[in-house]
Amino acid sequence: EHSKNQARPVTIPHKFINFEDSPMWNDLLLNSKLLVVDDNDVNRGVVVFILNNLGFKNVDVVADGFQAIEKAKQTSYDLIFMDIQMPNCDGYTATSKILTEVSPKPYVVAITASILEKDTELCLAVGMKDFISKPFKQKNFEQVLRRWKTSRM
């Protein structure tokens, strides 16, 4: 039995706080500008659906690397999801040009069917920061977005 002046054990309920619940995450959702670059309509639609589902609303899309370079010169993107194999201008060339010609530099994520070691080395060599493999899964986007968010802190 505890008297009034004795210390009592206090149980504090522990709640794991996801970064998604933080004010910074909400700010990222509201203010970040994203660009999806893929020559396949279905892939673009799936990526946009996943990003919208995660709360991102400012998502632009283009169909090739040349369009990505032009868009990146016009708009300051925070994050670009870049397909690697596209006609006209591939993702490596587009990323290299964007990171050379645009400031501030966006965080570029490769979206690719192949994540062989030589492919990842090429992606890193041109300045890409992360990778998502096809077929797309929301959990892969969540992992990449966690790393991107951490890089911004």
mmCIF file of C-alpha atoms in Angstrom:
data_model
loop_
_atom_site.group_PDB
_atom_site.id
_atom_site.type_symbol
_atom_site.label_atom_id
_atom_site.label_comp_id
_atom_site.label_asym_id
_atom_site.label_seq_id
_atom_site.Cartn_x
_atom_site.Cartn_y
_atom_site.Cartn_z
ATOM 1 C CA GLU A 1 0.000 0.000 0.000
ATOM 2 C CA HIS A 2 1.276 3.444 -0.922
ATOM 3 C CA SER A 3 0.901 6.471 1.285
ATOM 4 C CA LYS A 4 0.212 9.873 -0.274
ATOM 5 C CA ASN A 5 3.847 11.021 -0.068
ATOM 6 C CA GLN A 6 5.476 7.830 -1.346
ATOM 7 C CA ALA A 7 6.655 7.527 -4.908
ATOM 8 C CA ARG A 8 4.515 5.238 -6.998
ATOM 9 C CA PRO A 9 5.631 3.344 -10.036
ATOM 10 C CA VAL A 10 4.201 4.954 -13.119
ATOM 11 C CA THR A 11 3.587 3.031 -16.297
ATOM 12 C CA ILE A 12 3.976 5.134 -19.393
ATOM 13 C CA PRO A 13 2.400 3.549 -22.426
ATOM 14 C CA HIS A 14 5.017 3.144 -25.147
ATOM 15 C CA LYS A 15 3.969 4.040 -28.658
ATOM 16 C CA PHE A 16 6.322 3.527 -31.568
ATOM 17 C CA ILE A 17 6.309 6.737 -33.562
ATOM 18 C CA ASN A 18 6.661 6.263 -37.273
ATOM 19 C CA PHE A 19 8.429 9.005 -39.155
ATOM 20 C CA GLU A 20 5.260 9.184 -41.223
ATOM 21 C CA ASP A 21 3.532 10.619 -38.132
ATOM 22 C CA SER A 22 6.061 13.416 -37.674
ATOM 23 C CA PRO A 23 5.488 17.048 -38.660
ATOM 24 C CA MET A 24 8.545 16.830 -40.920
ATOM 25 C CA TRP A 25 6.965 13.951 -42.861
ATOM 26 C CA ASN A 26 3.731 15.900 -43.259
ATOM 27 C CA ASP A 27 5.761 18.839 -44.554
ATOM 28 C CA LEU A 28 7.494 16.542 -47.065
ATOM 29 C CA LEU A 29 4.137 15.196 -48.238
ATOM 30 C CA LEU A 30 2.698 18.652 -48.748
ATOM 31 C CA ASN A 31 5.691 20.460 -50.187
ATOM 32 C CA SER A 32 7.887 17.967 -52.014
ATOM 33 C CA LYS A 33 7.876 17.910 -55.791
ATOM 34 C CA LEU A 34 8.377 14.506 -57.389
ATOM 35 C CA LEU A 35 8.988 13.498 -60.982
ATOM 36 C CA VAL A 36 8.346 10.022 -62.421
ATOM 37 C CA VAL A 37 10.239 9.232 -65.632
ATOM 38 C CA ASP A 38 9.245 6.054 -67.474
ATOM 39 C CA ASP A 39 8.436 5.294 -71.110
ATOM 40 C CA ASN A 40 5.751 2.771 -70.116
ATOM 41 C CA ASP A 41 2.282 4.200 -69.372
ATOM 42 C CA VAL A 42 1.364 1.368 -67.011
ATOM 43 C CA ASN A 43 4.580 1.734 -65.000
ATOM 44 C CA ARG A 44 4.080 5.497 -64.700
ATOM 45 C CA GLY A 45 0.519 4.930 -63.527
ATOM 46 C CA VAL A 46 1.551 2.357 -60.920
ATOM 47 C CA VAL A 47 4.317 4.578 -59.518
ATOM 48 C CA VAL A 48 2.007 7.600 -59.323
ATOM 49 C CA PHE A 49 -0.697 5.465 -57.666
ATOM 50 C CA ILE A 50 1.779 4.235 -55.020
ATOM 51 C CA LEU A 51 3.141 7.740 -54.356
ATOM 52 C CA ASN A 52 -0.390 9.189 -54.083
ATOM 53 C CA ASN A 53 -1.328 6.326 -51.779
ATOM 54 C CA LEU A 54 1.634 7.259 -49.556
ATOM 55 C CA GLY A 55 0.360 10.836 -49.431
ATOM 56 C CA PHE A 56 2.416 12.614 -52.101
ATOM 57 C CA LYS A 57 0.319 14.929 -54.229
ATOM 58 C CA ASN A 58 2.863 16.957 -56.264
ATOM 59 C CA VAL A 59 3.849 14.249 -58.741
ATOM 60 C CA ASP A 60 4.663 15.022 -62.379
ATOM 61 C CA VAL A 61 5.265 12.419 -65.081
ATOM 62 C CA VAL A 62 7.238 12.336 -68.322
ATOM 63 C CA ALA A 63 7.944 9.567 -70.822
ATOM 64 C CA ASP A 64 11.669 9.879 -71.567
ATOM 65 C CA GLY A 65 15.009 11.255 -70.470
ATOM 66 C CA PHE A 66 14.916 14.335 -72.721
ATOM 67 C CA GLN A 67 11.566 15.357 -71.240
ATOM 68 C CA ALA A 68 12.962 14.726 -67.737
ATOM 69 C CA ILE A 69 15.917 17.037 -68.365
ATOM 70 C CA GLU A 70 13.629 19.812 -69.625
ATOM 71 C CA LYS A 71 11.161 19.380 -66.738
ATOM 72 C CA ALA A 72 13.990 19.386 -64.171
ATOM 73 C CA LYS A 73 15.298 22.674 -65.605
ATOM 74 C CA GLN A 74 11.820 24.242 -65.219
ATOM 75 C CA THR A 75 10.847 22.824 -61.814
ATOM 76 C CA SER A 76 12.927 22.250 -58.706
ATOM 77 C CA TYR A 77 12.225 18.570 -57.955
ATOM 78 C CA ASP A 78 13.100 17.051 -54.606
ATOM 79 C CA LEU A 79 12.913 13.466 -55.784
ATOM 80 C CA ILE A 80 13.025 11.857 -59.228
ATOM 81 C CA PHE A 81 12.118 8.238 -59.969
ATOM 82 C CA MET A 82 14.073 7.487 -63.150
ATOM 83 C CA ASP A 83 13.585 4.475 -65.408
ATOM 84 C CA ILE A 84 16.907 3.221 -66.745
ATOM 85 C CA GLN A 85 16.036 1.787 -70.152
ATOM 86 C CA MET A 86 14.119 4.253 -72.295
ATOM 87 C CA PRO A 87 14.297 5.130 -75.997
ATOM 88 C CA ASN A 88 15.856 8.418 -77.114
ATOM 89 C CA CYS A 89 17.604 9.242 -73.821
ATOM 90 C CA ASP A 90 18.189 6.585 -71.149
ATOM 91 C CA GLY A 91 18.047 7.123 -67.404
ATOM 92 C CA TYR A 92 21.827 7.215 -66.971
ATOM 93 C CA THR A 93 22.258 10.044 -69.490
ATOM 94 C CA ALA A 94 19.263 11.982 -68.184
ATOM 95 C CA THR A 95 20.394 11.693 -64.562
ATOM 96 C CA SER A 96 23.936 12.765 -65.391
ATOM 97 C CA LYS A 97 22.670 15.859 -67.262
ATOM 98 C CA ILE A 98 20.139 16.772 -64.558
ATOM 99 C CA LEU A 99 22.692 16.508 -61.764
ATOM 100 C CA THR A 100 25.188 18.554 -63.785
ATOM 101 C CA GLU A 101 22.808 21.278 -64.941
ATOM 102 C CA VAL A 102 20.211 21.617 -62.162
ATOM 103 C CA SER A 103 20.576 23.142 -58.715
ATOM 104 C CA PRO A 104 19.601 22.216 -56.083
ATOM 105 C CA LYS A 105 20.303 18.639 -57.066
ATOM 106 C CA PRO A 106 17.336 16.263 -56.729
ATOM 107 C CA TYR A 107 17.561 12.839 -55.073
ATOM 108 C CA VAL A 108 17.378 10.430 -58.024
ATOM 109 C CA VAL A 109 16.106 6.870 -57.606
ATOM 110 C CA ALA A 110 16.572 4.305 -60.369
ATOM 111 C CA ILE A 111 13.523 2.261 -61.296
ATOM 112 C CA THR A 112 14.705 -0.764 -63.180
ATOM 113 C CA ALA A 113 14.028 -4.378 -64.020
ATOM 114 C CA SER A 114 17.674 -5.279 -63.414
ATOM 115 C CA ILE A 115 19.589 -4.748 -60.209
ATOM 116 C CA LEU A 116 22.746 -6.574 -61.152
ATOM 117 C CA GLU A 117 25.952 -5.331 -59.565
ATOM 118 C CA LYS A 118 27.137 -3.690 -62.807
ATOM 119 C CA ASP A 119 23.796 -1.854 -63.069
ATOM 120 C CA THR A 120 23.948 -0.560 -59.504
ATOM 121 C CA GLU A 121 27.535 0.583 -60.038
ATOM 122 C CA LEU A 122 26.491 2.501 -63.162
ATOM 123 C CA CYS A 123 23.564 4.092 -61.302
ATOM 124 C CA LEU A 124 25.830 5.234 -58.474
ATOM 125 C CA ALA A 125 28.469 6.452 -60.942
ATOM 126 C CA VAL A 126 26.015 8.905 -62.540
ATOM 127 C CA GLY A 127 24.780 10.125 -59.142
ATOM 128 C CA MET A 128 21.652 8.097 -58.449
ATOM 129 C CA LYS A 129 21.114 7.524 -54.738
ATOM 130 C CA ASP A 130 18.839 4.479 -54.568
ATOM 131 C CA PHE A 131 17.065 1.743 -56.569
ATOM 132 C CA ILE A 132 13.619 0.241 -56.895
ATOM 133 C CA SER A 133 13.177 -2.919 -58.909
ATOM 134 C CA LYS A 134 10.215 -3.927 -61.028
ATOM 135 C CA PRO A 135 7.626 -5.248 -60.377
ATOM 136 C CA PHE A 136 6.828 -2.342 -58.070
ATOM 137 C CA LYS A 137 5.784 -2.928 -54.467
ATOM 138 C CA GLN A 138 4.666 -0.188 -52.101
ATOM 139 C CA LYS A 139 6.979 -1.467 -49.337
ATOM 140 C CA ASN A 140 9.989 -0.853 -51.621
ATOM 141 C CA PHE A 141 8.890 2.730 -52.134
ATOM 142 C CA GLU A 142 8.410 3.128 -48.370
ATOM 143 C CA GLN A 143 11.992 1.920 -47.761
ATOM 144 C CA VAL A 144 13.427 4.305 -50.352
ATOM 145 C CA LEU A 145 11.369 7.201 -48.977
ATOM 146 C CA ARG A 146 12.665 6.487 -45.457
ATOM 147 C CA ARG A 147 16.252 6.682 -46.741
ATOM 148 C CA TRP A 148 15.463 9.873 -48.679
ATOM 149 C CA LYS A 149 13.851 11.452 -45.631
ATOM 150 C CA THR A 150 16.872 10.519 -43.499
ATOM 151 C CA SER A 151 19.198 12.079 -46.081
ATOM 152 C CA ARG A 152 17.330 15.386 -45.708
ATOM 153 C CA MET A 153 17.780 15.624 -41.947
#
